[in-house]
Amino acid sequence: MEKTIHRKLQINHTRNKQQDHTVLMDEAVTNFRYEDCQNEYWNPEEFSLLYGTPLWEQSTQHQRIILNQLYWVAYYSQIVSAEIATIFFNQTSAAGLYAQEDFRLICDTLDLESAQERSHINAFRTIAKQVEQALFGELIFTYPMRGPFTETMVYADTNALKTWWKKIQLQYFGLISANNTFLACQYFTVRGVRTLNGKLVQHKLSNYYQKHPHPEAAPIPAKVSYYHFMDESFHFNSSTIISHDVITCLKPPTAFERLVANLGLLGCQRDHFHFSAAINGIFWYDPALYGKIYRVLRSPIFEMSEMDAKEMMRRCFTEESEGLQRSFSTHQEAMKSYQVYVEKLDYLWERNRDMSLMATNSISRYLATQQRDFQGFENQGDLFLSHTETQRRREEWKSVV
Amino acid sequence: MAEFCKISFPGSDFVPITLECHQSLSEHLTIQNSPVLFGCRTGICGTCLVEVIGDISPPQPDEQEMLETLAANHPHARLACKLDVTANIEICKIELSD
Ligand code: FES
């Protein structure tokens, strides 16, 4: 391996070990009690669930605080999914990198990162479960632990066949990348893009702690956002070194390797195609979120009737709002950032380099989709949970707390 | 001491931005209003490596170590996410010939 690349890897690994935030994160989470911070914001105000929508406009101060906390819960529940997958693919890629001289340094780095991901997952889940238990007594954004081959928690118009197909693709990718150095490196292009996206928002979330008038007294979830942001900086760096630099030490990819690599990035564009009026910075497909938002609106926090809840959702999801504009603008920034990030990877197809799939989404397209899908949702009969469904959810809940 | 600093981007179409002194560039510059892409935002990844012309305090040891690795031959190279801006500056993207 070229000297500079080795040096970059070395600095990254050494500094990550020195500045590891795992212990601080574990400690903070052990001391987390929702009662201690239930009356304050955990993020900057604009990072609240449904911020800038009619719901936000008419919410009381107390409800706004809950929406702010629910953003945290929903956002980091999504990050849990990403980190579960990362732990698995770190290992398969490490196997694929055995064929590389100096592989040990890379593998040690990935081991450290996986240990950090485990601490992050524990922190996010512990806090999120406690909050949902206190507020709703059931799971809404949180979910039981799952394997790495499942769709992330709220996914675009999926069905059983698509879920199965995605699972097969992920398993196959894991298998072949464990025996192919190029594909092992290529995994880090996708991981880099995803982390780059995360950093756009996580930087702002972490600032809340850093700029807090008394950081030591800041709410624990805000501290966790900061600790997470700091660890992930190193993870982003490893992704960049492996996918941009280490890859240059390998033979050019074969046609098959190029195909798999490009399909991987195209899948990433597909995952990041949508943007959400409910949560700025995660590219969720909002119709998949209707049921969850409905439950929040019918809960004792908002106490809406079936009709009021549906009417509020219609206004939030099918009409233009400041919140929607903000989410779209994050989507645009992410897309432009990805373009620059992958600019020099000459094995990529044109449509992956210019992110043309992501580029076809727009506010008018978003609204058209919502107007179509919301009708179906609105026409469903009694949406409030039936007795059996409530029972099922309570069982599910018991299995995780 | 100036309270505001002008950040300009010569050689590009981006219009200059005025910031208060000591404001963090990574909170105000995006890939849409400047030639700078921020990745880690903590001075480790080099994604925001730029050439800076202007009166600016020298890098701290951590940034210096990264600069020696990333752009040893560029005397004006800096990491935009680590800059403490106290004067008008010009920022250009560094094209590394690797
Ligand atoms: S953004 Fe990573 S070094 Fe500045």
XYZ file of C-alpha atoms and ligand atoms in Angstrom:
503
model
C 0.000 0.000 0.000
C 1.177 3.497 -0.797
C 2.775 5.348 2.148
C 0.309 8.257 2.287
C -2.687 5.958 2.321
C -1.173 3.934 5.112
C -0.452 7.099 7.060
C -4.055 8.294 6.647
C -5.343 4.959 7.923
C -2.921 5.089 10.825
C -3.932 8.599 11.933
C -7.596 7.679 11.647
C -7.226 4.540 13.747
C -4.971 6.096 16.390
C -7.106 9.170 16.871
C -10.325 7.177 16.939
C -8.897 4.997 19.706
C -7.769 8.070 21.645
C -10.996 10.007 21.232
C -13.419 7.093 21.449
C -16.724 8.297 22.921
C -18.080 4.852 23.804
C -17.436 5.080 27.533
C -19.011 8.531 27.759
C -21.998 7.342 25.787
C -22.500 4.210 27.906
C -22.207 6.249 31.072
C -24.684 8.876 29.892
C -27.223 6.257 28.936
C -26.947 4.460 32.250
C -27.983 7.731 33.903
C -30.838 8.463 31.515
C -34.195 9.062 33.189
C -36.866 10.538 30.962
C -38.402 12.466 33.882
C -35.175 14.454 34.160
C -35.414 15.974 30.694
C -39.019 15.533 29.636
C -39.746 19.253 29.695
C -37.010 20.472 27.387
C -35.870 20.364 23.795
C -33.221 17.823 22.829
C -32.479 19.220 19.388
C -32.545 22.641 17.759
C -36.214 23.538 17.365
C -36.304 23.045 13.593
C -35.435 19.390 14.169
C -38.841 18.429 15.485
C -41.291 15.925 14.062
C -43.552 17.723 11.550
C -41.782 21.031 12.137
C -43.106 23.806 9.911
C -46.355 21.976 9.123
C -49.892 22.937 10.227
C -49.548 20.546 13.168
C -46.492 22.391 14.402
C -48.152 25.769 13.932
C -51.088 24.884 16.116
C -49.256 22.859 18.776
C -48.901 24.094 22.339
C -45.441 24.611 23.803
C -45.718 21.263 25.597
C -46.710 19.450 22.393
C -43.829 21.096 20.538
C -41.397 19.754 23.127
C -42.807 16.260 22.600
C -42.505 16.654 18.805
C -38.903 17.711 19.303
C -38.179 14.626 21.426
C -40.040 12.382 18.991
C -37.791 13.617 16.194
C -34.871 12.321 18.243
C -36.614 8.989 18.857
C -37.624 8.530 15.213
C -34.322 9.726 13.776
C -32.129 7.515 15.921
C -34.424 4.499 15.549
C -33.648 4.758 11.859
C -29.931 5.068 12.612
C -30.169 1.820 14.630
C -31.177 0.008 11.434
C -28.239 1.487 9.573
C -25.815 0.519 12.325
C -27.046 -3.068 12.539
C -26.289 -3.428 8.831
C -22.930 -1.684 9.254
C -21.775 -4.167 11.905
C -22.460 -7.050 9.549
C -20.944 -5.519 6.407
C -17.893 -4.285 8.310
C -17.130 -7.939 8.972
C -17.786 -9.248 5.455
C -15.757 -6.394 3.975
C -12.938 -7.032 6.415
C -12.889 -10.607 5.094
C -12.721 -9.280 1.540
C -9.811 -7.050 2.503
C -7.594 -9.928 3.678
C -6.237 -10.002 0.165
C -4.828 -6.528 0.744
C -1.346 -5.916 2.157
C -1.609 -4.132 5.523
C -5.120 -5.490 5.859
C -4.756 -5.701 9.606
C -4.866 -1.951 10.178
C -8.100 -1.674 8.210
C -9.647 -4.653 9.988
C -8.667 -3.319 13.415
C -10.283 -0.015 12.501
C -13.474 -1.771 11.432
C -13.518 -3.821 14.655
C -13.278 -0.642 16.710
C -16.058 0.921 14.660
C -18.324 -2.102 15.111
C -17.816 -1.937 18.895
C -18.776 1.730 18.754
C -21.875 0.930 16.690
C -22.972 -1.546 19.360
C -22.709 1.158 21.992
C -24.649 3.599 19.766
C -27.423 1.063 19.173
C -27.729 0.428 22.890
C -27.905 4.158 23.618
C -30.499 4.961 20.977
C -32.735 2.054 21.879
C -32.539 2.531 25.633
C -33.581 6.157 25.392
C -36.187 5.697 22.643
C -37.899 2.783 24.402
C -38.102 4.667 27.686
C -39.616 7.688 25.971
C -42.210 5.714 24.026
C -43.141 3.721 27.083
C -43.686 6.912 29.091
C -45.594 8.731 26.349
C -47.594 6.016 24.641
C -47.140 2.702 26.449
C -46.449 1.069 23.093
C -43.927 0.968 20.266
C -44.344 3.549 17.532
C -40.971 4.433 16.027
C -38.958 1.950 18.083
C -38.993 -1.696 17.068
C -37.579 -4.991 18.349
C -33.973 -5.768 17.399
C -33.648 -7.275 13.948
C -31.072 -8.756 11.607
C -29.095 -6.864 8.995
C -31.062 -7.994 5.954
C -34.374 -6.322 6.681
C -35.673 -3.102 5.234
C -35.063 -0.108 7.427
C -37.982 0.771 9.613
C -40.064 2.867 7.241
C -39.454 2.035 3.663
C -40.830 3.105 0.317
C -43.858 1.224 -1.044
C -42.573 -2.216 -0.168
C -44.337 -5.554 -0.219
C -43.472 -9.112 0.767
C -41.871 -9.882 -2.606
C -39.720 -6.734 -2.620
C -38.684 -7.340 0.988
C -37.650 -10.882 0.113
C -35.758 -9.717 -2.975
C -33.897 -7.029 -1.041
C -32.942 -9.596 1.588
C -31.556 -11.937 -1.079
C -29.575 -9.105 -2.672
C -28.053 -8.043 0.642
C -27.154 -11.621 1.561
C -25.593 -12.189 -1.843
C -23.630 -8.956 -1.627
C -22.332 -9.963 1.807
C -21.231 -13.301 0.437
C -19.414 -12.084 -2.659
C -17.846 -9.013 -1.076
C -16.302 -11.276 1.591
C -14.284 -12.875 -1.185
C -13.623 -9.890 -3.429
C -11.365 -7.005 -2.439
C -12.796 -4.554 -4.958
C -16.377 -5.122 -3.825
C -15.292 -5.010 -0.195
C -13.844 -1.544 -0.862
C -16.885 -0.537 -2.895
C -19.144 -1.212 0.095
C -17.479 1.807 1.654
C -18.629 4.053 -1.182
C -22.191 3.297 -0.187
C -21.351 3.546 3.507
C -19.569 6.856 2.847
C -22.543 8.311 0.988
C -24.899 7.276 3.763
C -22.650 8.712 6.470
C -22.177 11.908 4.473
C -25.934 12.261 4.474
C -26.109 11.561 8.211
C -23.509 14.199 8.933
C -25.612 16.951 7.335
C -28.174 16.628 10.102
C -26.091 15.137 12.904
C -23.779 18.120 12.834
C -26.744 20.355 13.659
C -28.028 17.965 16.314
C -24.603 17.804 17.946
C -24.336 21.604 17.936
C -27.264 21.750 20.306
C -25.077 20.214 22.994
C -21.958 22.139 22.058
C -23.761 25.473 22.117
C -25.865 24.704 25.161
C -25.386 27.421 27.812
C -24.424 24.676 30.291
C -23.296 21.670 28.259
C -22.756 19.499 31.329
C -26.409 20.054 32.273
C -27.700 19.483 28.734
C -30.305 16.722 28.314
C -28.660 13.303 27.961
C -30.089 12.625 24.466
C -28.398 15.824 23.246
C -25.090 14.601 24.693
C -25.596 11.261 22.973
C -26.108 13.075 19.651
C -22.771 14.785 20.142
C -20.862 11.642 21.166
C -22.333 9.800 18.206
C -21.395 12.589 15.815
C -17.795 12.479 17.026
C -17.429 8.701 16.554
C -19.062 8.842 13.153
C -16.525 11.387 11.940
C -13.918 8.651 12.048
C -16.262 6.198 10.386
C -16.843 8.614 7.536
C -13.106 9.028 7.218
C -12.468 5.268 6.992
C -15.160 5.004 4.322
C -13.459 7.772 2.342
C -9.949 6.334 2.620
C -11.032 2.830 1.662
C -13.386 3.775 -1.168
C -11.263 6.580 -2.629
C -7.660 5.609 -1.845
C -7.315 1.921 -0.992
C -9.301 1.093 -4.116
C -6.604 2.711 -6.278
C -4.135 0.026 -5.105
C -6.264 -2.684 -6.724
C -6.543 -3.932 -10.288
C -9.286 -2.109 -12.240
C -12.676 -3.753 -11.705
C -13.971 -6.437 -14.027
C -17.280 -5.940 -15.841
C -19.015 -8.026 -13.160
C -17.490 -6.028 -10.320
C -18.508 -2.778 -12.009
C -22.039 -4.056 -12.418
C -22.404 -5.067 -8.771
C -20.820 -1.822 -7.577
C -23.129 0.299 -9.703
C -26.214 -1.653 -8.705
C -25.252 -1.043 -5.064
C -25.071 2.697 -5.550
C -28.236 2.755 -7.589
C -29.955 0.981 -4.696
C -28.660 3.704 -2.417
C -30.137 6.373 -4.706
C -33.408 4.483 -4.609
C -33.323 4.379 -0.796
C -32.698 8.132 -0.752
C -35.227 9.031 -3.430
C -37.952 10.306 -1.120
C -38.020 13.110 1.396
C -40.388 13.430 4.304
C -42.544 16.304 5.539
C -42.538 14.649 8.962
C -38.814 14.378 9.485
C -36.202 16.542 7.846
C -33.038 14.642 7.002
C -34.271 11.066 6.706
C -35.476 10.146 3.288
C -38.583 8.296 4.337
C -41.546 7.497 2.168
C -44.282 9.366 3.979
C -47.235 7.088 3.144
C -45.414 4.393 5.125
C -45.439 6.806 8.044
C -49.157 7.637 8.054
C -50.051 4.893 10.540
C -47.402 6.043 13.005
C -48.308 9.705 12.826
C -51.960 8.761 13.209
C -51.166 6.945 16.444
C -49.275 9.965 17.766
C -52.202 12.269 16.974
C -54.733 9.941 18.606
C -52.559 9.485 21.708
C -53.151 11.430 24.940
C -50.534 13.961 23.797
C -52.747 15.335 21.034
C -56.087 13.733 21.877
C -57.486 14.172 18.372
C -60.629 12.487 17.155
C -60.411 10.183 14.138
C -61.719 12.922 11.877
C -59.468 15.651 13.241
C -56.393 13.444 13.056
C -57.055 12.577 9.413
C -57.778 16.167 8.493
C -54.589 17.329 10.162
C -52.588 14.657 8.349
C -54.170 15.612 5.046
C -53.006 19.188 5.544
C -49.512 18.167 6.694
C -48.809 15.603 3.995
C -50.697 16.736 0.933
C -50.140 20.487 1.050
C -47.011 22.531 0.691
C -45.499 23.802 3.953
C -42.315 25.298 5.315
C -41.441 21.892 6.767
C -41.730 20.250 3.366
C -39.579 22.969 1.784
C -36.883 22.408 4.402
C -36.868 18.649 3.890
C -36.659 19.088 0.145
C -33.770 21.477 0.551
C -31.898 18.886 2.693
C -32.599 16.328 -0.037
C -31.109 18.655 -2.649
C -28.045 19.333 -0.525
C -27.537 15.623 0.031
C -27.827 14.878 -3.677
C -25.303 17.561 -4.602
C -22.945 16.333 -1.874
C -23.133 12.743 -3.135
C -22.309 13.926 -6.665
C -19.125 15.602 -5.463
C -18.246 12.686 -3.179
C -18.326 10.100 -5.990
C -16.983 12.452 -8.690
C -13.600 10.742 -9.065
C -14.827 7.135 -9.092
C -14.477 6.458 -12.787
C -16.025 2.988 -12.726
C -19.429 4.455 -11.892
C -22.216 4.794 -14.423
C -23.170 8.298 -15.457
C -26.511 8.074 -13.641
C -24.743 7.195 -10.417
C -22.275 10.017 -10.823
C -24.920 12.640 -11.433
C -27.424 11.000 -9.053
C -30.049 11.348 -11.752
C -32.518 9.006 -10.072
C -32.624 11.107 -6.894
C -32.768 14.231 -9.036
C -36.120 13.283 -10.518
C -37.955 13.841 -7.245
C -39.492 17.241 -6.578
C -42.045 18.942 -4.360
C -44.775 18.605 -6.978
C -44.017 14.912 -7.367
C -44.070 14.490 -3.595
C -47.458 16.170 -3.358
C -48.910 14.121 -6.208
C -47.810 10.893 -4.478
C -49.257 11.976 -1.149
C -52.537 13.101 -2.685
C -52.914 9.697 -4.316
C -51.853 7.591 -1.321
C -53.556 9.669 1.305
C -56.946 9.005 -0.236
C -56.476 5.282 0.343
C -55.449 5.918 3.923
C -58.330 8.286 4.575
C -60.890 5.859 3.235
C -59.797 3.054 5.518
C -62.489 2.389 8.087
C -61.761 2.544 11.769
C -58.067 3.210 11.996
C -57.794 3.230 15.696
C -56.289 0.039 16.954
C -58.620 -2.879 17.367
C -58.460 -4.733 20.654
C -56.456 -7.612 19.177
C -54.011 -5.259 17.515
C -53.483 -3.377 20.788
C -52.886 -6.712 22.497
C -50.377 -7.740 19.837
C -48.485 -4.469 20.181
C -48.401 -4.779 23.952
C -46.936 -8.300 23.620
C -44.348 -6.973 21.180
C -43.602 -4.195 23.613
C -43.126 -6.610 26.522
C -40.647 -8.598 24.488
C -38.338 -5.603 24.162
C -38.577 -3.864 27.521
C -10.919 43.979 14.782
C -13.476 43.523 12.009
C -16.794 42.142 13.210
C -17.659 40.702 9.851
C -15.540 38.774 7.398
C -16.092 38.323 3.711
C -15.495 34.815 2.380
C -14.988 34.836 -1.386
C -14.402 32.050 -3.847
C -12.185 33.281 -6.703
C -12.195 31.198 -9.858
C -15.775 30.088 -9.285
C -19.277 31.455 -9.843
C -20.147 31.400 -6.156
C -20.982 34.787 -4.695
C -19.079 35.910 -1.590
C -20.616 35.312 1.831
C -20.373 37.594 4.836
C -20.088 35.985 8.240
C -19.494 37.218 11.733
C -15.932 36.654 12.910
C -15.307 33.246 14.501
C -18.398 31.713 12.946
C -17.858 28.157 11.895
C -17.648 27.756 8.119
C -19.174 24.293 8.173
C -22.398 25.770 9.556
C -22.745 28.297 6.773
C -21.109 26.956 3.660
C -22.759 24.142 1.751
C -21.909 22.497 -1.506
C -24.686 24.644 -2.994
C -23.283 28.042 -2.047
C -19.532 27.314 -2.157
C -16.977 24.984 -3.724
C -16.425 23.267 -0.360
C -17.821 19.864 0.567
C -17.821 19.073 4.274
C -17.625 15.443 5.312
C -16.633 14.696 8.909
C -16.675 18.378 10.011
C -14.121 17.575 12.700
C -10.830 17.914 10.840
C -10.059 14.291 10.094
C -11.272 13.362 6.596
C -9.788 16.063 4.358
C -12.997 16.394 2.306
C -12.967 20.146 3.006
C -9.309 20.636 2.037
C -8.947 24.109 0.476
C -6.414 26.762 -0.344
C -6.903 29.876 1.787
C -5.526 33.324 1.003
C -5.872 35.919 3.736
C -4.900 36.729 7.258
C -5.652 33.607 9.195
C -4.212 32.049 12.346
C -1.882 29.084 11.796
C -3.181 25.516 12.121
C -3.240 23.703 15.458
C -1.071 20.543 15.659
C -3.938 18.169 14.794
C -4.806 20.099 11.637
C -1.110 20.460 10.818
C -0.628 16.686 10.994
C -3.503 16.165 8.551
C -2.220 18.875 6.192
C 1.243 17.295 6.073
C -0.374 14.031 5.046
C -2.968 15.396 2.651
C -1.223 18.303 0.937
C 2.411 18.529 1.954
C 3.309 20.727 -1.030
C 0.585 23.303 -0.624
C 1.724 26.094 1.701
C -1.775 27.642 1.842
C -3.693 24.407 2.317
C -6.178 24.363 5.185
C -9.139 22.351 6.420
C -12.170 24.610 6.048
C -13.988 22.949 8.956
C -11.152 23.886 11.346
C -10.711 27.515 10.302
C -11.197 30.286 12.810
C -12.154 33.158 10.526
C -11.110 36.608 11.752
C -10.522 38.497 8.471
C -11.623 38.576 4.851
C -10.419 35.450 3.087
C -10.423 33.830 -0.326
C -11.073 30.111 -0.593
C -10.312 27.845 -3.575
C -10.684 24.122 -3.900
C -7.348 22.280 -4.075
C -7.096 19.805 -6.889
C -4.678 17.114 -5.764
C -2.870 15.293 -8.547
C -2.767 11.798 -7.056
S -14.830 18.034 6.756
Fe -13.497 16.462 7.277
S -11.640 17.509 7.523
Fe -13.067 19.096 7.234
